[in-house]
CSV table of C-alpha atoms and ligand atoms in Angstrom, one decimal:
chain,number,residue,atom,x,y,z
A,1453,UNK,CA,-27.8,-12.3,-31.4
A,1454,UNK,CA,-30.1,-9.9,-33.1
A,1455,UNK,CA,-28.9,-7.3,-35.5
A,1456,UNK,CA,-30.0,-4.5,-33.2
A,1457,UNK,CA,-28.1,-6.1,-30.2
A,1458,UNK,CA,-25.0,-6.5,-32.3
A,1459,UNK,CA,-25.1,-2.9,-33.4
A,1460,UNK,CA,-25.7,-1.8,-29.7
A,1461,UNK,CA,-22.8,-4.1,-28.8
A,1462,UNK,CA,-20.5,-2.6,-31.4
A,1463,UNK,CA,-21.4,1.0,-30.4
A,1464,UNK,CA,-20.9,0.1,-26.7
A,1465,UNK,CA,-17.6,-1.5,-27.5
A,1466,UNK,CA,-16.6,1.6,-29.5
A,1467,UNK,CA,-17.6,3.8,-26.5
A,1468,UNK,CA,-15.6,1.7,-24.1
A,1469,UNK,CA,-12.5,1.9,-26.3
A,1470,UNK,CA,-13.1,5.7,-26.6
A,1471,UNK,CA,-13.5,6.0,-22.8
A,1472,UNK,CA,-10.3,3.9,-22.3
A,1473,UNK,CA,-8.5,6.1,-24.7
A,1474,UNK,CA,-9.7,9.2,-22.9
A,1475,UNK,CA,-8.6,7.7,-19.6
A,1476,UNK,CA,-5.2,6.8,-21.0
A,1477,UNK,CA,-5.0,10.3,-22.5
A,1478,UNK,CA,-5.7,11.9,-19.1
A,1479,UNK,CA,-2.8,10.1,-17.5
A,1480,UNK,CA,0.3,12.2,-17.2
A,1481,UNK,CA,2.3,9.8,-19.2
A,1482,UNK,CA,1.8,7.5,-22.1
A,1483,UNK,CA,1.2,4.6,-19.7
A,1484,UNK,CA,-1.2,2.0,-20.9
A,1485,UNK,CA,-4.5,2.1,-19.1
A,1486,UNK,CA,-4.6,-0.5,-16.4
A,1487,UNK,CA,-7.2,-1.7,-13.9
A,1488,UNK,CA,-6.6,-3.4,-10.6
A,1489,UNK,CA,-8.0,-7.0,-10.7
A,1490,UNK,CA,-6.2,-8.6,-7.7
A,1491,UNK,CA,-6.2,-6.9,-4.3
A,1492,UNK,CA,-5.5,-9.6,-1.7
A,1493,UNK,CA,-6.5,-7.1,1.1
A,1494,UNK,CA,-10.0,-6.5,-0.3
A,1495,UNK,CA,-12.6,-6.6,2.4
A,1496,UNK,CA,-10.2,-6.2,5.4
A,1497,UNK,CA,-11.6,-3.8,7.9
A,1498,UNK,CA,-8.4,-2.3,9.2
A,1499,UNK,CA,-10.1,-0.4,11.9
A,1500,UNK,CA,-11.2,-3.6,13.6
A,1501,UNK,CA,-8.7,-6.3,12.8
A,1502,UNK,CA,-6.1,-7.7,15.0
A,1503,UNK,CA,-2.7,-8.6,13.5
A,1504,UNK,CA,-2.0,-12.2,14.3
A,1505,UNK,CA,1.6,-13.4,14.1
A,1506,UNK,CA,2.1,-16.8,12.4
A,1507,UNK,CA,4.9,-19.3,12.3
A,1508,UNK,CA,4.3,-21.6,9.5
A,1509,UNK,CA,7.6,-23.4,9.4
A,1510,UNK,CA,9.0,-24.7,12.7
A,1511,UNK,CA,11.0,-27.7,13.7
A,1512,UNK,CA,11.2,-29.6,17.0
A,1513,UNK,CA,13.1,-32.7,18.2
A,1514,UNK,CA,10.6,-34.7,16.4
A,1515,UNK,CA,13.0,-34.1,13.4
A,1516,UNK,CA,16.1,-32.1,13.3
A,1517,UNK,CA,15.1,-29.3,15.7
A,1518,UNK,CA,17.0,-28.9,19.0
A,1519,UNK,CA,14.0,-28.4,21.3
A,1520,UNK,CA,11.0,-30.3,22.6
A,1521,UNK,CA,7.6,-29.3,21.4
A,1522,UNK,CA,6.5,-27.7,24.7
A,1523,UNK,CA,9.7,-25.5,24.8
A,1524,UNK,CA,9.0,-24.3,21.3
A,1525,UNK,CA,5.4,-23.6,21.9
A,1526,UNK,CA,6.2,-21.7,25.1
A,1527,UNK,CA,8.7,-19.5,23.3
A,1528,UNK,CA,6.4,-18.7,20.4
A,1529,UNK,CA,3.6,-18.0,22.7
A,1530,UNK,CA,5.7,-15.6,24.7
A,1531,UNK,CA,6.7,-13.9,21.5
A,1532,UNK,CA,3.1,-13.2,20.8
A,1533,UNK,CA,2.4,-15.7,18.0
A,1534,UNK,CA,-1.2,-16.9,17.8
A,1535,UNK,CA,-0.9,-19.0,14.7
A,1536,UNK,CA,1.6,-21.9,14.7
A,1537,UNK,CA,2.3,-24.9,12.5
A,1538,UNK,CA,4.9,-27.5,13.6
A,1539,UNK,CA,6.4,-28.7,10.3
A,1540,UNK,CA,8.9,-31.4,11.2
A,1541,UNK,CA,10.6,-33.3,8.3
A,1542,UNK,CA,8.7,-36.3,7.1
A,1543,UNK,CA,11.9,-38.1,6.2
A,1544,UNK,CA,13.5,-38.0,9.7
A,1545,UNK,CA,13.2,-40.0,12.9
A,1546,UNK,CA,12.7,-38.0,16.1
A,1547,UNK,CA,15.6,-37.0,18.4
A,1548,UNK,CA,18.2,-36.8,15.7
A,1549,UNK,CA,20.3,-34.4,17.8
A,1550,UNK,CA,19.9,-36.5,20.9
A,1551,UNK,CA,21.4,-39.4,19.0
A,1552,UNK,CA,24.1,-37.1,17.7
A,1553,UNK,CA,25.0,-36.1,21.2
A,1554,UNK,CA,24.1,-32.4,20.7
A,1555,UNK,CA,21.0,-32.5,23.0
A,1556,UNK,CA,21.2,-34.3,26.4
A,1557,UNK,CA,19.3,-37.6,26.6
A,1558,UNK,CA,17.0,-36.3,29.3
A,1559,UNK,CA,15.7,-33.7,27.0
A,1560,UNK,CA,14.6,-36.3,24.4
A,1561,UNK,CA,11.2,-35.7,22.9
A,1562,UNK,CA,8.5,-38.3,23.6
A,1563,UNK,CA,6.5,-39.7,20.8
A,1564,UNK,CA,3.3,-41.7,21.0
A,1565,UNK,CA,3.4,-45.4,22.1
A,1566,UNK,CA,2.6,-47.3,20.0
A,1567,UNK,CA,4.1,-45.3,17.2
A,1568,UNK,CA,1.9,-43.9,14.6
A,1569,UNK,CA,1.3,-46.2,11.6
A,1570,UNK,CA,3.2,-43.8,9.3
A,1571,UNK,CA,6.1,-43.3,11.7
A,1572,UNK,CA,8.6,-41.5,11.1
A,1573,UNK,CA,6.6,-39.6,8.4
A,1574,UNK,CA,3.9,-38.7,10.9
A,1575,UNK,CA,3.0,-35.1,11.7
A,1576,UNK,CA,3.8,-33.7,15.1
A,1577,UNK,CA,0.1,-33.6,15.8
A,1578,UNK,CA,-2.0,-33.4,17.9
A,1579,UNK,CA,0.4,-31.5,20.1
A,1580,UNK,CA,-0.9,-33.3,23.2
A,1581,UNK,CA,0.5,-36.6,21.9
A,1582,UNK,CA,4.0,-35.1,21.9
A,1583,UNK,CA,4.0,-33.5,25.3
A,1584,UNK,CA,2.5,-30.1,24.3
A,1585,UNK,CA,-0.6,-28.3,25.4
A,1586,UNK,CA,-3.7,-28.0,23.2
A,1587,UNK,CA,-3.6,-24.9,20.9
A,1588,UNK,CA,-6.7,-23.4,22.5
A,1589,UNK,CA,-5.1,-23.6,25.9
A,1590,UNK,CA,-2.5,-21.1,24.5
A,1591,UNK,CA,-5.1,-19.0,22.7
A,1592,UNK,CA,-3.6,-20.2,19.5
A,1593,UNK,CA,-4.7,-21.7,16.2
A,1594,UNK,CA,-2.6,-24.8,15.7
A,1595,UNK,CA,-2.3,-26.2,12.2
A,1596,UNK,CA,-1.3,-29.7,11.5
A,1597,UNK,CA,1.7,-29.6,9.1
A,1598,UNK,CA,4.6,-31.5,7.7
A,1599,UNK,CA,7.7,-30.5,5.7
A,1600,UNK,CA,7.8,-33.0,2.9
A,1601,UNK,CA,11.5,-33.4,2.6
A,1602,UNK,CA,12.5,-36.2,0.3
A,1603,UNK,CA,12.7,-33.9,-2.8
A,1604,UNK,CA,12.1,-30.2,-3.1
A,1605,UNK,CA,11.0,-29.3,0.3
A,1606,UNK,CA,7.3,-28.6,0.4
A,1607,UNK,CA,5.3,-27.4,3.5
A,1608,UNK,CA,2.0,-29.2,3.7
A,1609,UNK,CA,-0.9,-27.9,6.0
A,1610,UNK,CA,-4.3,-28.9,7.3
A,1611,UNK,CA,-3.7,-32.6,6.7
A,1612,UNK,CA,-1.6,-35.5,8.1
A,1613,UNK,CA,0.3,-36.6,5.0
A,1614,UNK,CA,4.0,-37.6,5.1
A,1615,UNK,CA,5.7,-39.5,2.3
A,1616,UNK,CA,6.9,-43.0,3.1
A,1617,UNK,CA,9.9,-42.8,0.9
A,1618,UNK,CA,11.4,-40.8,-2.0
A,1619,UNK,CA,9.4,-42.7,-4.7
A,1620,UNK,CA,6.7,-39.9,-5.1
A,1621,UNK,CA,7.9,-36.9,-7.1
A,1622,UNK,CA,6.8,-33.3,-6.3
A,1623,UNK,CA,3.7,-33.6,-8.5
A,1624,UNK,CA,2.5,-36.8,-6.8
A,1625,UNK,CA,3.2,-35.2,-3.3
A,1626,UNK,CA,1.2,-32.1,-4.2
A,1627,UNK,CA,-1.7,-34.2,-5.6
A,1628,UNK,CA,-1.7,-36.2,-2.3
A,1629,UNK,CA,-1.9,-32.9,-0.3
A,1630,UNK,CA,-4.8,-31.9,-2.5
A,1631,UNK,CA,-6.6,-35.2,-2.1
A,1632,UNK,CA,-6.4,-34.9,1.6
A,1633,UNK,CA,-7.9,-31.4,1.6
A,1634,UNK,CA,-4.6,-29.6,2.5
A,1635,UNK,CA,-2.7,-26.5,1.3
A,1636,UNK,CA,1.0,-26.4,0.4
A,1637,UNK,CA,3.8,-24.0,-0.5
A,1638,UNK,CA,7.3,-24.6,-1.9
A,1639,UNK,CA,10.0,-24.0,0.6
A,1640,UNK,CA,13.3,-22.0,0.4
A,1641,UNK,CA,14.0,-22.5,-3.3
A,1642,UNK,CA,17.5,-21.3,-3.2
A,1643,UNK,CA,18.7,-23.0,-0.1
A,1644,UNK,CA,22.5,-23.4,-0.2
A,1645,UNK,CA,22.9,-27.0,0.9
A,1646,UNK,CA,23.5,-30.2,-0.8
A,1647,UNK,CA,20.1,-31.5,0.1
A,1648,UNK,CA,18.7,-31.2,-3.4
A,1649,UNK,CA,19.7,-29.9,-6.8
A,1650,UNK,CA,18.4,-26.4,-7.4
A,1651,UNK,CA,15.7,-26.2,-10.0
A,1652,UNK,CA,15.5,-23.8,-13.0
A,1653,UNK,CA,12.7,-21.2,-13.1
A,1654,UNK,CA,10.9,-23.4,-15.7
A,1655,UNK,CA,10.5,-26.1,-13.1
A,1656,UNK,CA,8.5,-23.7,-10.9
A,1657,UNK,CA,6.5,-22.4,-13.8
A,1658,UNK,CA,5.5,-26.0,-14.5
A,1659,UNK,CA,4.5,-26.7,-10.9
A,1660,UNK,CA,2.3,-23.6,-10.8
A,1661,UNK,CA,0.8,-24.4,-14.1
A,1662,UNK,CA,0.0,-28.0,-13.1
A,1663,UNK,CA,-1.2,-27.3,-9.6
A,1664,UNK,CA,-4.2,-25.0,-8.8
A,1665,UNK,CA,-4.2,-22.1,-6.4
A,1666,UNK,CA,-6.8,-24.0,-4.3
A,1667,UNK,CA,-4.0,-26.1,-2.9
A,1668,UNK,CA,-0.6,-24.9,-4.1
A,1669,UNK,CA,-0.8,-21.4,-2.6
A,1670,UNK,CA,2.7,-20.0,-3.1
A,1671,UNK,CA,6.3,-20.1,-2.2
A,1672,UNK,CA,8.5,-19.2,0.8
A,1673,UNK,CA,10.1,-15.8,0.0
A,1674,UNK,CA,11.8,-15.2,3.2
A,1675,UNK,CA,13.4,-17.9,5.2
A,1676,UNK,CA,16.0,-17.5,8.0
A,1677,UNK,CA,18.7,-19.0,5.7
A,1678,UNK,CA,20.9,-16.2,4.3
A,1679,UNK,CA,22.0,-17.3,0.8
A,1680,UNK,CA,18.4,-17.8,-0.3
A,1681,UNK,CA,17.4,-14.2,0.2
A,1682,UNK,CA,18.0,-12.7,-3.2
A,1683,UNK,CA,17.5,-16.0,-4.9
A,1684,UNK,CA,14.0,-16.5,-3.4
A,1685,UNK,CA,12.9,-12.9,-3.9
A,1686,UNK,CA,14.3,-12.9,-7.5
A,1687,UNK,CA,12.4,-16.1,-8.3
A,1688,UNK,CA,9.2,-14.8,-6.8
A,1689,UNK,CA,9.4,-11.7,-9.1
A,1690,UNK,CA,10.1,-14.0,-12.1
A,1691,UNK,CA,7.0,-16.1,-11.3
A,1692,UNK,CA,4.7,-13.1,-10.6
A,1693,UNK,CA,5.9,-11.5,-13.9
A,1694,UNK,CA,4.7,-14.7,-15.7
A,1695,UNK,CA,1.6,-15.6,-13.7
A,1696,UNK,CA,-0.1,-12.3,-12.5
A,1697,UNK,CA,-2.9,-11.5,-12.4
A,1698,UNK,CA,-4.6,-14.7,-13.4
A,1699,UNK,CA,-2.7,-17.0,-11.1
A,1700,UNK,CA,-1.5,-15.2,-7.9
A,1701,UNK,CA,1.5,-16.9,-6.2
A,1702,UNK,CA,1.5,-15.7,-2.5
A,1703,UNK,CA,4.7,-15.1,-0.7
A,1704,UNK,CA,5.3,-16.5,2.7
A,1705,UNK,CA,7.8,-15.6,5.4
A,1706,UNK,CA,9.0,-18.2,7.9
A,1707,UNK,CA,11.9,-18.5,10.3
A,1708,UNK,CA,12.4,-22.3,9.6
A,1709,UNK,CA,13.3,-22.5,13.3
A,1710,UNK,CA,15.7,-25.3,14.4
A,1711,UNK,CA,17.4,-23.6,17.3
A,1712,UNK,CA,15.8,-20.9,19.4
A,1713,UNK,CA,19.1,-19.1,20.2
A,1714,UNK,CA,19.9,-18.4,16.6
A,1715,UNK,CA,16.8,-17.2,14.7
A,1716,UNK,CA,16.8,-14.7,11.9
A,1717,UNK,CA,13.3,-13.6,12.4
A,1718,UNK,CA,10.7,-14.0,9.6
A,1719,UNK,CA,7.0,-14.4,10.1
A,1720,UNK,CA,3.7,-13.9,8.4
A,1721,UNK,CA,1.0,-11.7,9.9
A,1722,UNK,CA,-2.7,-12.2,9.4
A,1723,UNK,CA,-5.1,-9.3,9.9
A,1724,UNK,CA,-8.2,-11.1,11.2
A,1725,UNK,CA,-11.4,-10.0,12.8
A,1726,UNK,CA,-11.7,-13.4,14.4
A,1727,UNK,CA,-9.0,-15.9,15.0
A,1728,UNK,CA,-10.0,-19.4,13.7
A,1729,UNK,CA,-8.5,-22.1,11.6
A,1730,UNK,CA,-11.1,-21.5,8.9
A,1731,UNK,CA,-10.1,-17.8,8.7
A,1732,UNK,CA,-6.4,-18.5,8.7
A,1733,UNK,CA,-6.9,-21.0,5.9
A,1734,UNK,CA,-9.0,-18.6,3.8
A,1735,UNK,CA,-6.3,-15.9,4.2
A,1736,UNK,CA,-3.6,-18.3,3.1
A,1737,UNK,CA,-5.7,-19.1,0.0
A,1738,UNK,CA,-6.4,-15.5,-0.9
A,1739,UNK,CA,-3.1,-13.8,0.1
A,1740,UNK,CA,-4.7,-11.8,2.9
A,1741,UNK,CA,-1.6,-11.5,5.0
A,1742,UNK,CA,1.8,-9.8,4.9
A,1743,UNK,CA,5.2,-11.1,6.0
A,1744,UNK,CA,8.4,-9.8,7.5
A,1745,UNK,CA,12.1,-10.5,7.6
A,1746,UNK,CA,14.9,-9.4,9.8
A,1747,UNK,CA,18.5,-9.6,8.8
A,1748,UNK,CA,19.6,-9.9,12.4
A,1749,UNK,CA,20.3,-13.2,14.1
A,1750,UNK,CA,18.9,-13.2,17.6
A,1751,UNK,CA,18.2,-15.4,20.6
A,1752,UNK,CA,14.5,-15.8,20.0
A,1753,UNK,CA,13.8,-15.9,23.7
A,1754,UNK,CA,15.6,-12.6,24.5
A,1755,UNK,CA,14.6,-10.3,21.7
A,1756,UNK,CA,12.7,-7.1,21.5
A,1757,UNK,CA,9.0,-6.9,20.6
A,1758,UNK,CA,8.4,-7.1,16.8
A,1759,UNK,CA,6.5,-3.9,16.7
A,1760,UNK,CA,9.7,-2.1,17.6
A,1761,UNK,CA,11.7,-3.9,15.0
A,1762,UNK,CA,9.5,-4.2,11.9
A,1763,UNK,CA,7.7,-1.6,9.8
A,1764,UNK,CA,4.0,-1.9,11.0
A,1765,UNK,CA,1.3,-1.8,8.4
A,1766,UNK,CA,-1.8,-0.1,9.8
A,1767,UNK,CA,-4.0,-0.1,6.7
A,1768,UNK,CA,-3.9,-0.8,2.9
A,1769,UNK,CA,-6.4,1.2,0.9
A,1770,UNK,CA,-7.1,0.7,-2.8
A,1771,UNK,CA,-9.1,3.5,-4.6
A,1772,UNK,CA,-10.0,2.1,-8.0
A,1773,UNK,CA,-11.6,5.3,-9.0
A,1774,UNK,CA,-8.5,7.4,-8.4
A,1775,UNK,CA,-6.2,4.6,-9.4
A,1776,UNK,CA,-4.2,4.6,-6.1
A,1777,UNK,CA,-3.0,2.2,-3.5
A,1778,UNK,CA,-2.0,3.7,-0.1
A,1779,UNK,CA,-0.1,2.1,2.7
A,1780,UNK,CA,-0.7,3.6,6.2
A,1781,UNK,CA,2.2,2.4,8.3
A,1782,UNK,CA,4.5,3.3,11.1
A,1783,UNK,CA,8.1,2.6,12.1
A,1784,UNK,CA,9.5,2.7,8.6
A,1785,UNK,CA,12.1,4.6,6.7
A,1786,UNK,CA,10.9,3.9,3.1
A,1787,UNK,CA,8.1,2.3,1.2
A,1788,UNK,CA,9.1,0.7,-2.1
A,1789,UNK,CA,6.7,-0.3,-4.8
A,1790,UNK,CA,8.2,-3.2,-6.9
A,1791,UNK,CA,6.9,-4.4,-10.2
A,1792,UNK,CA,8.1,-7.0,-12.8
A,1793,UNK,CA,11.8,-7.3,-13.4
A,1794,UNK,CA,13.2,-5.7,-16.5
A,1795,UNK,CA,14.1,-9.0,-17.9
A,1796,UNK,CA,13.0,-12.6,-17.6
A,1797,UNK,CA,16.4,-13.9,-18.7
A,1798,UNK,CA,18.6,-15.2,-15.9
A,1799,UNK,CA,21.7,-13.1,-15.2
A,1800,UNK,CA,23.7,-15.9,-13.7
A,1801,UNK,CA,23.7,-19.7,-13.2
A,1802,UNK,CA,20.8,-20.6,-10.9
A,1803,UNK,CA,22.8,-23.6,-9.6
A,1804,UNK,CA,25.8,-21.7,-8.3
A,1805,UNK,CA,24.7,-18.0,-8.0
A,1806,UNK,CA,22.7,-16.7,-5.1
A,1807,UNK,CA,21.2,-14.0,-7.2
A,1808,UNK,CA,20.5,-15.7,-10.6
A,1809,UNK,CA,17.6,-13.5,-11.6
A,1810,UNK,CA,17.1,-9.7,-11.8
A,1811,UNK,CA,15.0,-8.6,-8.9
A,1812,UNK,CA,11.7,-6.8,-9.6
A,1813,UNK,CA,12.1,-3.1,-10.4
A,1814,UNK,CA,11.3,-0.3,-8.0
A,1815,UNK,CA,8.8,1.8,-9.7
A,1816,UNK,CA,7.9,4.2,-7.0
A,1817,UNK,CA,8.9,5.3,-3.4
A,1818,UNK,CA,6.4,6.7,-1.0
A,1819,UNK,CA,3.1,5.8,0.7
A,1820,UNK,CA,0.8,6.2,-2.2
A,1821,UNK,CA,1.2,4.7,-5.7
A,1822,UNK,CA,-0.9,6.0,-8.6
A,1823,UNK,CA,-0.9,2.9,-10.7
A,1824,UNK,CA,-2.4,4.7,-13.7
A,1825,UNK,CA,0.3,7.3,-14.0
A,1826,UNK,CA,3.4,5.7,-12.7
A,1827,UNK,CA,5.6,4.5,-15.5
A,1828,UNK,CA,7.2,1.1,-15.5
A,1829,UNK,CA,4.5,-0.9,-13.9
A,1830,UNK,CA,3.9,-4.3,-15.4
A,1831,UNK,CA,1.2,-6.9,-14.5
A,1832,UNK,CA,1.7,-6.6,-10.7
A,1833,UNK,CA,3.1,-4.5,-8.0
A,1834,UNK,CA,4.1,-5.5,-4.5
A,1835,UNK,CA,5.2,-3.4,-1.6
A,1836,UNK,CA,8.3,-3.5,0.7
A,1837,UNK,CA,8.5,-1.3,3.8
A,1838,UNK,CA,12.1,-0.9,5.0
A,1839,UNK,CA,13.5,0.1,8.4
A,1840,UNK,CA,17.3,0.2,8.9
A,1841,UNK,CA,18.9,-0.2,12.3
A,1842,UNK,CA,22.6,0.2,12.0
A,1843,UNK,CA,23.8,-2.8,9.9
A,1844,UNK,CA,20.4,-4.4,10.1
A,1845,UNK,CA,17.4,-4.3,7.8
A,1846,UNK,CA,13.9,-5.0,8.9
A,1847,UNK,CA,11.4,-5.4,6.1
A,1848,UNK,CA,7.7,-5.9,5.8
A,1849,UNK,CA,6.4,-7.3,2.5
A,1850,UNK,CA,2.8,-7.2,1.1
A,1851,UNK,CA,1.4,-9.8,-1.3
A,1852,UNK,CA,1.1,-8.7,-4.9
A,1853,UNK,CA,-1.6,-6.6,-6.4
A,1854,UNK,CA,-2.5,-7.6,-10.0
A,1855,UNK,CA,-3.3,-5.4,-13.0
A,1856,UNK,CA,-5.0,-6.0,-16.3
A,1857,UNK,CA,-5.0,-3.8,-19.3
A,1858,UNK,CA,-8.2,-1.8,-19.3
A,1859,UNK,CA,-10.7,-3.0,-22.0
B,3117,ZN,ZN1,13.5,-27.3,4.3
B,3118,ZN,ZN1,12.5,-26.6,7.5
């Protein structure tokens, strides 16, 4: 570098620092200057998109679900879903509940004859092999998927992998998904069952350090299982506080459906101009979707339409010049802006408590956040829209926006 260039560089750097200081000084508080560097909704044309409902964690009689594939597909189709991945457990034989006498023999699910080479770890795919219609006949995008279930449950998509036994650890499983060109997320971290030992937050940190965002895209934040709720949300905030903005961890909502008559609805919604497998995949990689959770347990086949239940996002607008994010929405009571928790220390034992971590802190309530002037914002902010209906709470969650200190 020439001497002249170095001097210009120093002068420019000095100017930048000066401008940053002025910008910070202009803010109403002594908040550090921050710029938005992660906006998962960048490029979405909200005036033209359609909001596609996705079910990314669904079981059938091919593992421990109670219904045949075609019954499941018909129910989701009727409920307006256009994106669906059947994710049966890779460690279970089909018709478990037929054998257990909970589902009549006549309703047993067929499976291909001869059996797939990797039976019973095979995916429930293509649907036609298991008595279902082709996705395009339902106007749907169908995604080949599996719930890798020998260890920490991991949902695997866009590939046919299923583990043959419990020899492979989670890192080996994730690398296999990567090798096969798939995507994965970590399921219901706090599930209150004796299926696996809960892991400390450090375990998740290691996984997200080891595995890139090109195949390990996030974690399930809302699942129909109750005890996991505060656990999974708390864990997500703990991870975002550590990883944003350089390594976003997208949150997913699923209903983990096993029985249609007892579903606590949770889904993901993809705003897309064109419904295609490639566009769904890209949105899963870039966080360009939002997700929802109901606290009410319903018969999936008899319920009201989701737009009556959940807060509906109409548009998300970021104005980097003004330093604002605005959510246009309907059917909500409040819009909460949530940033990093006050502490990264656990507040209880993660093995026994269902709320072991402090939740992210609410830094603002209202439809517009001024992220330069609002105190208490850390390295990210995410949004929850709430609607109360009697005892029940219906929530819509955005993915996180990431901030960096202004240079
Ligand atoms: Zn599971
Ligand atoms: Zn499951």
